[in-house]
Coordinates of C-alpha atoms and ligand atoms in Angstrom, one line a residue:
M1 CA 17.3 4.5 -13.8
Q2 CA 19.1 7.0 -11.6
D3 CA 21.7 6.9 -8.9
N4 CA 21.6 3.5 -7.3
M5 CA 21.4 4.8 -3.8
M6 CA 18.4 6.9 -4.7
W7 CA 16.7 4.2 -6.7
W8 CA 13.5 4.6 -4.7
R9 CA 13.0 8.3 -5.5
G10 CA 10.8 7.9 -8.5
G11 CA 11.1 4.1 -8.5
V12 CA 8.3 1.8 -9.4
I13 CA 7.7 -0.9 -6.8
Y14 CA 5.6 -3.9 -7.7
Q15 CA 3.6 -5.2 -4.8
I16 CA 3.4 -9.0 -4.4
Y17 CA 0.8 -10.6 -2.2
P18 CA 2.6 -13.9 -1.5
R19 CA -0.5 -16.0 -0.8
S20 CA -1.8 -15.3 -4.3
F21 CA 1.2 -15.0 -6.6
L22 CA 2.2 -18.6 -7.5
D23 CA 1.8 -21.9 -5.6
S24 CA 4.9 -23.9 -6.2
R25 CA 4.0 -26.6 -3.7
G26 CA 0.5 -27.6 -4.7
D27 CA -1.3 -26.7 -1.5
G28 CA -3.5 -23.9 -2.9
V29 CA -1.5 -21.1 -1.4
G30 CA 1.3 -19.1 -3.0
D31 CA 4.8 -19.2 -1.6
L32 CA 8.3 -17.7 -1.7
N33 CA 9.6 -20.2 -4.3
G34 CA 6.6 -19.4 -6.5
I35 CA 7.6 -15.7 -6.3
T36 CA 11.2 -16.5 -7.2
E37 CA 10.1 -18.5 -10.2
K38 CA 8.2 -15.5 -11.5
L39 CA 10.8 -12.8 -10.9
D40 CA 11.9 -12.8 -14.5
Y41 CA 8.3 -11.8 -15.4
V42 CA 8.3 -9.1 -12.8
A43 CA 11.6 -7.7 -14.1
S44 CA 10.2 -7.7 -17.6
L45 CA 7.6 -5.1 -16.5
N46 CA 10.5 -2.6 -16.2
V47 CA 9.8 -2.0 -12.5
D48 CA 12.6 -1.1 -10.1
G49 CA 11.8 -3.3 -7.1
I50 CA 9.2 -5.4 -5.3
W51 CA 7.3 -5.1 -2.0
L52 CA 6.4 -8.4 -0.5
S53 CA 3.3 -8.4 1.7
P54 CA 4.0 -10.3 5.0
F55 CA 5.5 -13.8 4.8
F56 CA 6.5 -14.0 8.5
T57 CA 5.3 -16.6 11.0
S58 CA 1.7 -15.9 11.8
P59 CA -1.6 -17.5 12.8
M60 CA -2.9 -15.8 9.6
L61 CA -6.0 -14.4 11.1
D62 CA -5.3 -11.2 9.2
F63 CA -3.3 -13.1 6.5
G64 CA 0.1 -12.3 7.9
Y65 CA -0.6 -8.8 9.2
D66 CA -0.6 -10.5 12.6
V67 CA 3.0 -11.6 13.2
S68 CA 4.0 -14.1 15.8
D69 CA 7.7 -14.2 14.9
Y70 CA 9.2 -11.3 13.2
R71 CA 12.4 -13.1 12.3
D72 CA 11.2 -16.2 10.5
V73 CA 9.2 -17.3 7.5
D74 CA 5.9 -18.9 8.0
P75 CA 6.1 -22.6 6.9
M76 CA 3.2 -22.0 4.6
F77 CA 5.4 -19.7 2.5
G78 CA 8.7 -21.7 2.9
T79 CA 11.9 -21.1 4.8
L80 CA 14.4 -18.4 5.5
E81 CA 16.7 -20.1 3.0
D82 CA 13.9 -19.7 0.4
F83 CA 13.8 -16.0 1.2
K84 CA 17.5 -15.7 0.8
A85 CA 17.3 -17.4 -2.6
L86 CA 14.5 -15.0 -3.6
L87 CA 16.6 -12.0 -2.5
E88 CA 19.6 -13.2 -4.5
K89 CA 17.6 -13.9 -7.7
A90 CA 15.9 -10.5 -7.4
H91 CA 19.2 -8.7 -7.0
S92 CA 20.7 -10.6 -9.9
L93 CA 17.8 -9.2 -12.0
G94 CA 18.4 -5.7 -10.8
L95 CA 15.3 -5.7 -8.6
K96 CA 15.3 -4.2 -5.1
V97 CA 13.4 -6.1 -2.4
M98 CA 11.2 -4.3 0.1
I99 CA 9.4 -6.3 2.8
D100 CA 6.4 -5.4 5.0
Q101 CA 7.0 -4.5 8.6
V102 CA 3.9 -4.8 10.8
I103 CA 5.3 -3.3 14.0
S104 CA 2.4 -1.3 15.3
H105 CA 0.8 -4.5 16.6
T106 CA 1.7 -8.2 17.0
S107 CA -0.3 -11.3 16.9
D108 CA -1.8 -12.3 20.2
Q109 CA 0.3 -15.5 19.7
H110 CA 3.5 -13.5 19.8
P111 CA 5.6 -14.5 22.9
W112 CA 5.7 -10.8 23.9
F113 CA 2.0 -10.6 24.3
Q114 CA 1.7 -14.1 25.8
E115 CA 4.0 -12.9 28.5
S116 CA 2.4 -9.4 28.8
R117 CA -1.0 -10.8 29.4
Q118 CA 0.0 -13.0 32.3
N119 CA -0.1 -10.3 35.0
R120 CA 0.6 -6.7 35.7
T121 CA 4.1 -7.1 36.9
N122 CA 6.0 -9.3 34.3
P123 CA 8.9 -7.7 32.3
K124 CA 6.7 -7.2 29.3
A125 CA 3.7 -6.0 31.3
D126 CA 3.8 -2.6 29.6
W127 CA 4.9 -3.6 26.1
F128 CA 1.2 -3.5 25.1
V129 CA -1.5 -0.9 25.8
W130 CA -3.4 -2.0 28.9
A131 CA -5.9 0.1 30.8
D132 CA -8.4 -0.4 33.6
P133 CA -12.1 -0.6 32.8
K134 CA -14.3 2.3 33.7
P135 CA -16.1 1.8 37.0
D136 CA -19.1 0.3 35.2
G137 CA -16.8 -2.3 33.6
T138 CA -17.0 -0.8 30.1
P139 CA -13.9 -0.1 28.0
P140 CA -11.6 2.8 28.9
N141 CA -12.7 5.1 26.1
N142 CA -14.6 5.3 22.8
W143 CA -11.9 4.2 20.4
L144 CA -13.1 1.8 17.8
S145 CA -11.4 -1.1 16.0
I146 CA -11.3 -0.6 12.2
F147 CA -12.4 -4.2 11.9
G148 CA -15.5 -3.7 14.0
G149 CA -16.6 -3.0 17.6
S150 CA -14.6 -1.4 20.4
A151 CA -10.8 -1.2 20.1
W152 CA -10.6 -2.7 23.6
T153 CA -10.8 -6.3 24.6
F154 CA -11.0 -7.5 28.3
D155 CA -8.5 -10.0 29.6
S156 CA -9.6 -11.8 32.7
R157 CA -6.1 -12.5 34.1
R158 CA -5.1 -8.8 34.3
Q159 CA -8.7 -7.6 34.8
Q160 CA -7.8 -5.0 32.3
Y161 CA -8.5 -4.1 28.7
Y162 CA -5.9 -4.2 25.9
L163 CA -5.9 -2.0 22.8
H164 CA -6.2 -3.3 19.3
N165 CA -6.9 -1.0 16.3
F166 CA -7.7 -4.1 14.1
L167 CA -8.6 -7.7 15.2
T168 CA -8.8 -8.6 18.8
S169 CA -5.9 -10.9 18.0
Q170 CA -3.7 -8.0 17.0
P171 CA -2.8 -6.3 20.3
D172 CA -1.3 -2.8 19.9
V173 CA 2.4 -2.5 20.9
N174 CA 2.9 0.3 23.4
F175 CA 5.3 2.6 21.6
H176 CA 5.6 4.8 24.7
H177 CA 7.7 2.0 26.1
P178 CA 11.4 2.5 25.1
E179 CA 12.3 -1.2 25.2
A180 CA 9.3 -2.2 23.0
R181 CA 10.3 0.4 20.5
Q182 CA 13.9 -0.7 20.5
A183 CA 12.8 -4.4 20.1
Q184 CA 10.9 -3.5 17.0
L185 CA 13.9 -1.6 15.5
D186 CA 16.1 -4.7 16.3
N187 CA 13.7 -6.9 14.4
M188 CA 14.0 -4.6 11.4
R189 CA 17.8 -4.7 11.7
F190 CA 17.6 -8.4 11.4
W191 CA 16.3 -8.1 7.8
L192 CA 18.6 -5.2 6.9
D193 CA 21.5 -7.5 7.9
L194 CA 20.1 -10.1 5.5
G195 CA 20.3 -7.6 2.7
V196 CA 16.7 -6.3 2.1
D197 CA 16.5 -2.9 0.4
G198 CA 13.7 -1.5 2.4
F199 CA 10.4 -1.7 4.2
R200 CA 6.8 -1.0 3.6
L201 CA 5.6 0.2 7.1
D202 CA 2.2 -1.0 8.0
T203 CA -0.1 1.6 9.6
V204 CA 2.9 3.9 10.2
N205 CA 0.8 6.6 11.8
F206 CA -0.8 4.2 14.3
Y207 CA 2.4 3.6 16.4
F208 CA 1.6 5.9 19.2
H209 CA -1.7 6.5 21.1
D210 CA -2.7 9.3 23.4
A211 CA -1.2 8.4 26.8
E212 CA -4.2 10.0 28.5
L213 CA -6.6 7.9 26.5
R214 CA -8.9 10.8 25.7
D215 CA -12.1 10.1 23.7
N216 CA -12.1 10.8 20.0
P217 CA -14.6 13.5 19.0
P218 CA -17.4 12.6 16.5
V219 CA -17.1 13.9 12.9
P220 CA -19.4 17.0 13.0
K221 CA -22.6 16.6 11.0
G222 CA -22.1 17.5 7.3
E223 CA -18.3 17.3 7.4
A224 CA -16.4 14.9 5.3
K225 CA -15.3 11.5 6.6
T226 CA -11.9 11.4 5.3
L227 CA -10.3 8.3 6.5
G228 CA -9.4 5.4 4.3
A229 CA -12.1 3.1 5.7
P230 CA -15.3 2.2 3.8
E231 CA -18.4 4.4 4.3
A232 CA -20.3 1.5 5.9
N233 CA -17.8 1.4 8.8
P234 CA -18.7 3.4 11.9
Y235 CA -14.9 3.9 12.4
T236 CA -15.3 6.8 9.9
W237 CA -17.8 8.5 12.3
Q238 CA -15.0 9.7 14.6
R239 CA -12.2 12.2 14.1
H240 CA -9.1 10.1 14.9
V241 CA -7.4 12.7 17.0
Y242 CA -6.2 10.6 19.9
D243 CA -5.8 7.0 18.7
L244 CA -3.4 7.8 15.8
S245 CA -1.0 10.3 14.3
R246 CA 0.3 11.4 17.7
P247 CA 3.1 13.9 17.7
E248 CA 5.5 11.6 19.6
N249 CA 5.6 9.5 16.4
L250 CA 7.9 12.0 14.7
D251 CA 10.8 11.3 17.1
F252 CA 10.4 7.5 16.6
L253 CA 10.4 8.0 12.8
K254 CA 13.7 9.8 13.3
D255 CA 15.2 6.8 15.2
L256 CA 13.9 4.5 12.5
R257 CA 15.5 6.7 9.8
A258 CA 18.8 6.7 11.7
L259 CA 18.7 2.9 11.6
M260 CA 18.0 2.9 7.8
D261 CA 20.8 5.4 7.2
E262 CA 23.3 2.8 8.6
Y263 CA 22.3 0.8 5.5
P264 CA 22.9 3.1 2.5
G265 CA 20.5 2.7 -0.4
T266 CA 17.7 1.3 1.7
T267 CA 14.3 2.9 1.9
T268 CA 10.9 3.1 3.6
V269 CA 7.4 3.6 2.4
G270 CA 4.8 4.2 5.1
E271 CA 1.1 3.5 4.9
I272 CA -1.0 6.4 6.0
G273 CA -4.7 6.3 6.8
D274 CA -5.6 9.6 8.4
D275 CA -8.1 12.4 8.5
N276 CA -5.6 14.6 6.8
P277 CA -3.6 12.1 4.8
L278 CA -1.7 14.4 2.5
E279 CA -0.7 16.7 5.3
R280 CA 0.6 13.6 7.2
M281 CA 2.4 12.3 4.2
A282 CA 4.2 15.7 3.8
E283 CA 5.0 15.8 7.5
Y284 CA 6.4 12.3 7.6
T285 CA 8.5 12.4 4.5
A286 CA 9.9 16.0 4.5
G287 CA 13.2 17.0 5.9
G288 CA 15.2 13.8 5.0
D289 CA 15.2 12.6 8.6
K290 CA 12.0 10.5 8.9
L291 CA 10.4 8.4 6.2
H292 CA 11.7 8.3 2.6
M293 CA 8.2 7.9 1.1
A294 CA 4.6 7.4 2.2
Y295 CA 1.3 6.5 0.5
T296 CA -2.2 7.5 1.3
F297 CA -5.7 6.4 0.3
D298 CA -6.3 9.5 -1.9
L299 CA -6.0 7.5 -5.1
L300 CA -7.0 4.2 -3.6
N301 CA -10.6 4.8 -2.7
M302 CA -12.2 7.2 -5.2
P303 CA -13.2 6.9 -8.8
H304 CA -11.0 9.5 -10.6
S305 CA -11.7 12.4 -12.9
A306 CA -9.4 15.0 -14.2
S307 CA -10.7 17.5 -11.6
Y308 CA -10.3 15.1 -8.7
L309 CA -6.7 14.4 -9.7
R310 CA -6.0 18.1 -10.1
E311 CA -7.3 18.7 -6.6
V312 CA -5.1 16.0 -5.1
I313 CA -2.0 17.1 -7.0
E314 CA -2.6 20.8 -6.1
R315 CA -3.2 20.0 -2.4
F316 CA 0.0 17.9 -2.2
Q317 CA 2.0 20.5 -4.1
R318 CA 0.9 23.1 -1.7
L319 CA 2.1 21.1 1.3
A320 CA 5.0 19.2 -0.2
G321 CA 8.3 21.1 0.1
D322 CA 10.8 18.3 -0.2
A323 CA 8.3 15.6 0.9
W324 CA 8.1 12.5 -1.3
P325 CA 4.9 10.6 -2.1
C326 CA 4.5 7.1 -3.3
W327 CA 1.3 7.0 -5.4
A328 CA -0.8 3.8 -5.4
T329 CA -4.1 3.3 -7.1
S330 CA -4.6 -0.3 -6.0
N331 CA -3.4 -2.7 -3.3
H332 CA -4.4 -5.7 -1.2
D333 CA -6.8 -3.6 0.8
V334 CA -9.0 -1.9 -1.8
V335 CA -11.3 -2.7 -4.7
R336 CA -9.2 -3.2 -7.8
S337 CA -8.8 0.0 -9.8
A338 CA -10.2 -1.4 -13.0
T339 CA -13.5 -1.9 -11.3
R340 CA -13.4 1.3 -9.3
W341 CA -12.5 3.4 -12.3
G342 CA -14.2 1.6 -15.0
A343 CA -17.7 0.8 -13.8
D344 CA -19.4 2.9 -16.5
E345 CA -16.3 3.4 -18.6
D346 CA -14.5 1.3 -21.2
P347 CA -13.1 -1.6 -19.1
H348 CA -9.8 -1.8 -21.1
A349 CA -9.1 1.8 -22.2
Y350 CA -9.7 3.6 -18.9
P351 CA -7.3 1.5 -16.8
K352 CA -4.6 2.2 -19.5
V353 CA -4.9 5.9 -19.3
M354 CA -5.0 5.9 -15.5
L355 CA -1.8 3.8 -15.5
A356 CA -0.3 6.5 -17.8
V357 CA -1.3 9.1 -15.2
L358 CA 0.1 7.1 -12.3
F359 CA 3.4 6.6 -14.0
S360 CA 3.7 10.3 -14.8
L361 CA 3.0 11.8 -11.4
R362 CA 5.8 13.3 -9.3
G363 CA 6.7 10.6 -6.8
S364 CA 7.3 6.9 -6.6
V365 CA 4.7 4.3 -7.5
C366 CA 3.4 1.1 -6.0
L367 CA 1.9 -1.1 -8.6
Y368 CA -0.2 -4.0 -7.3
Q369 CA 0.1 -7.5 -8.8
G370 CA -2.5 -7.9 -11.5
E371 CA -2.9 -4.2 -12.2
E372 CA -0.6 -4.7 -15.2
L373 CA -3.2 -7.0 -16.6
G374 CA -6.1 -4.7 -15.9
L375 CA -7.9 -7.2 -13.7
P376 CA -11.3 -6.3 -12.4
E377 CA -12.3 -7.0 -8.8
A378 CA -13.1 -10.7 -8.3
D379 CA -16.6 -11.6 -7.2
V380 CA -16.0 -13.9 -4.2
P381 CA -19.2 -15.6 -2.9
F382 CA -20.0 -15.3 0.8
E383 CA -19.2 -18.9 1.4
R384 CA -15.7 -18.4 0.2
I385 CA -15.0 -15.1 2.0
Q386 CA -11.8 -15.3 4.1
D387 CA -11.3 -11.7 5.2
P388 CA -12.7 -11.2 8.8
Y389 CA -13.3 -7.5 7.9
G390 CA -15.6 -8.7 5.1
K391 CA -17.6 -10.9 7.4
V392 CA -18.2 -8.1 9.9
L393 CA -19.5 -5.5 7.5
W394 CA -21.2 -7.9 5.0
P395 CA -23.2 -7.2 2.8
E396 CA -22.5 -3.4 2.6
F397 CA -18.7 -4.1 2.5
K398 CA -17.6 -7.4 1.3
G399 CA -14.0 -7.2 2.6
R400 CA -10.8 -7.4 0.7
D401 CA -10.9 -10.8 -0.8
G402 CA -11.9 -9.5 -4.2
C403 CA -8.5 -8.0 -4.8
R404 CA -6.6 -10.9 -3.3
T405 CA -7.6 -13.7 -5.5
P406 CA -4.8 -15.7 -7.3
M407 CA -2.8 -14.3 -10.3
P408 CA -4.0 -15.7 -13.6
W409 CA -0.8 -16.9 -15.3
T410 CA -2.6 -18.9 -18.0
D411 CA -6.2 -19.4 -19.1
G412 CA -6.0 -23.1 -18.1
E413 CA -7.0 -24.9 -14.8
Q414 CA -6.8 -22.5 -11.8
G415 CA -5.1 -20.0 -14.1
G416 CA -1.8 -21.8 -13.8
F417 CA -1.7 -20.6 -10.2
S418 CA -2.0 -23.9 -8.5
P419 CA -2.7 -27.5 -9.3
V420 CA -5.4 -27.6 -6.7
E421 CA -8.4 -25.4 -5.7
P422 CA -6.7 -22.2 -4.4
W423 CA -7.4 -20.6 -1.0
L424 CA -9.6 -18.0 -2.8
P425 CA -11.3 -18.9 -6.0
M426 CA -9.7 -18.1 -9.4
E427 CA -12.0 -15.5 -10.9
A428 CA -13.4 -16.8 -14.2
R429 CA -13.2 -13.3 -15.8
H430 CA -9.5 -13.2 -15.0
L431 CA -8.7 -16.1 -17.3
E432 CA -9.2 -14.2 -20.4
L433 CA -6.8 -11.5 -19.1
A434 CA -4.2 -14.1 -18.1
V435 CA -0.5 -13.3 -18.6
S436 CA -0.3 -16.0 -21.3
R437 CA -3.1 -14.3 -23.3
Q438 CA -1.6 -10.8 -23.0
Q439 CA 2.1 -11.6 -23.3
D440 CA 2.2 -11.5 -27.1
D441 CA -0.6 -9.1 -27.7
P442 CA 0.9 -5.7 -28.5
N443 CA -2.3 -4.0 -27.5
A444 CA -2.7 -5.7 -24.2
T445 CA -2.6 -3.7 -20.9
L446 CA 0.5 -5.8 -19.9
N447 CA 2.4 -4.4 -22.9
T448 CA 1.1 -0.9 -22.3
V449 CA 2.6 -1.0 -18.8
R450 CA 5.9 -2.3 -20.1
A451 CA 6.0 0.5 -22.7
L452 CA 5.0 3.2 -20.2
L453 CA 7.6 2.1 -17.7
A454 CA 10.3 1.9 -20.4
F455 CA 9.4 5.4 -21.4
R456 CA 9.5 6.6 -17.7
R457 CA 13.0 5.0 -17.4
S458 CA 14.3 6.9 -20.4
H459 CA 13.1 10.3 -19.1
P460 CA 14.8 11.5 -15.9
A461 CA 12.1 14.3 -15.8
L462 CA 9.5 11.6 -15.2
F463 CA 11.6 10.0 -12.5
D464 CA 12.0 12.9 -10.1
G465 CA 11.5 16.1 -12.0
D466 CA 9.3 19.0 -10.8
L467 CA 5.7 18.9 -11.7
S468 CA 3.5 22.0 -12.7
L469 CA -0.1 21.7 -13.5
V470 CA -1.1 23.4 -16.8
D471 CA -4.5 24.5 -18.0
V472 CA -5.8 22.3 -20.7
G473 CA -9.5 22.7 -19.9
D474 CA -11.7 21.1 -17.4
D475 CA -12.0 17.7 -19.0
L476 CA -8.3 17.0 -19.4
L477 CA -5.5 16.6 -17.0
G478 CA -2.2 18.3 -18.0
F479 CA 1.1 18.9 -16.3
T480 CA 4.8 19.4 -17.1
R481 CA 7.6 17.5 -15.6
Q482 CA 11.0 19.2 -15.6
K483 CA 14.5 18.2 -14.8
G484 CA 17.7 19.9 -16.0
D485 CA 17.1 20.9 -19.6
E486 CA 14.3 18.4 -20.2
T487 CA 10.7 19.5 -19.9
L488 CA 7.9 17.1 -20.8
L489 CA 4.3 18.0 -21.3
C490 CA 1.9 15.2 -20.3
V491 CA -1.9 15.5 -21.2
F492 CA -4.5 12.9 -20.3
N493 CA -8.1 12.4 -21.5
L494 CA -9.9 10.5 -18.8
T495 CA -13.3 10.8 -20.6
G496 CA -15.1 8.6 -23.1
Q497 CA -15.2 11.4 -25.7
E498 CA -12.6 12.9 -28.0
Q499 CA -11.3 16.2 -26.5
Q500 CA -9.5 19.1 -28.1
T501 CA -7.4 21.7 -26.4
T502 CA -5.0 24.5 -27.1
L503 CA -1.7 23.8 -25.5
P504 CA -0.5 26.5 -23.1
V505 CA 3.2 25.9 -23.8
E506 CA 5.2 25.6 -27.0
V507 CA 6.0 22.1 -28.0
A508 CA 9.2 21.1 -29.7
S509 CA 8.3 17.5 -30.6
D510 CA 5.9 14.7 -29.9
L511 CA 7.2 11.7 -27.8
P512 CA 5.4 8.6 -29.1
V513 CA 4.6 5.9 -26.5
A514 CA 3.3 2.6 -27.9
H515 CA -0.5 2.2 -27.4
F516 CA -1.2 6.0 -27.2
T517 CA -2.4 8.1 -30.0
A518 CA -3.1 11.8 -30.3
T519 CA -2.8 14.3 -33.1
R520 CA -1.2 17.7 -32.8
D521 CA -1.5 20.6 -35.2
G522 CA 0.8 23.3 -33.8
S523 CA -0.7 24.1 -30.4
T524 CA -4.0 22.2 -31.0
L525 CA -4.0 18.8 -29.5
T526 CA -6.7 16.3 -30.2
L527 CA -7.0 13.4 -27.8
P528 CA -9.3 10.5 -28.6
A529 CA -11.2 9.0 -25.6
Y530 CA -8.9 7.6 -22.9
Q531 CA -5.7 8.7 -24.5
A532 CA -2.6 10.3 -23.3
A533 CA 0.0 12.5 -25.1
F534 CA 3.6 13.1 -24.2
M535 CA 5.6 16.0 -25.7
Q536 CA 8.9 17.7 -25.4
V537 CA 8.5 21.3 -24.5
A538 CA 10.5 23.8 -26.6
Ligands
NOJ1 C1 -2.9 -2.4 6.8 C2 -2.7 -3.6 5.9 O1 -2.5 -3.2 4.6 C3 -3.9 -4.5 6.1 O2 -4.0 -5.5 5.1 C4 -4.0 -5.0 7.5 O3 -5.2 -5.7 7.7 C5 -3.9 -3.8 8.5 N1 -3.0 -2.8 8.1 C6 -3.6 -4.3 9.8 O4 -2.2 -4.7 9.9

């Protein structure tokens, strides 16, 4: 690992979805003490830190992404004392702790909104985005909610609409209001004072909206719909020019960074869903005065081929400057990568080589719970669907429950997650991939991840070295990573066939990584299907 203050630059952050990690209380829902119990396991993966999805007080209509008290733990997950114990244990294991901050919107149960909706004159009247109806009573403009329908809901007391980019119960905080902005920064300070090492910032480019409330234009016919929402969602039919990524956000991100800089060694990773995600990522993370890192949906939505990955890397490299990405290939919002990538491929081998790519890219990494086991997307029957997003767009889009089912720790009852029926069903196919089954199997995905991350740790060039794409033919992905006098060559075969290539740089030695095989004869490299090779450049 490198300089402790800069741990995040090239660090690997393991994302935990608290509801589904481990239920220590026997109520079918995971909790903070369950996470603490499993931190040794997390540390054994050779990751640098964790990101905890929300555990704050919430009515849970969006499973914690609707916060009603930013400074407390929801009783479902435990207490503030439990969180402090978690933090202490993580730190004793050398793991950094990042928590989610969902400041763009609150729950409609939050006292700020309860007050704001009373009338047009109360002290919090403008802390949320209120607007008069059009003369015909319809919403102020054409903005849509990602979770379905208009982004505006009428409130009879104020005789006005309020804005919500997600559920009607997630009113959008008005970031044009200085006191509201400051209040959110104060909430973040509360956790920094408790000793957290950083924040994952939910929907970081949604903080500001166009104060003139101008209509978004439609996506012109034939042009790509680039936002991170599923195709079936009409939200993708608009260009999101006015409801997100507004220029005012940059100044707020500077204020946020000034707060973080008061706590050395802390960091931020922003979530970016945008029409031009890589551009936004570069804009938000360059210059050292805004975010430290950001992730986009570029590797979260698509199946991946060497050419697609080359395109993403090239585009980012062109824009990057000193910007810093955090690459993620799975999380609690998208279909699990093993299913996305592996539909027609080898279900075990393909995820392994893709993880090898992920851990070799220039940037930090978010690794979602269960990805180290190669879990496929769970098949949740309609009667068990919890995600409101899934209910709205069913059957074309089944929501996000399939990636949120409980972690399989053992192949026994409920996968060792809970003694009772969990909030989402334990996927039968996950039992044979349980931690207990993979733990001692040297060929298991779990141990591949451990080996790859140990390898990454021992090579500073993989941590934050420069990246240059090299030409190894259309079917392979190849690049060098260079830092100081170390230059590594990394080549990946994402296809189901053996591939041979002539290496464009002179190799000094091969760097073996457990689970990966390749043969090299001088400058001729032969890579079996779904294999990766790492070499030291002369
Ligand atoms: C992004 C989060 O990752 C997602 O789970 C949530 O529903 C929305 N933001 C709204 O907070």
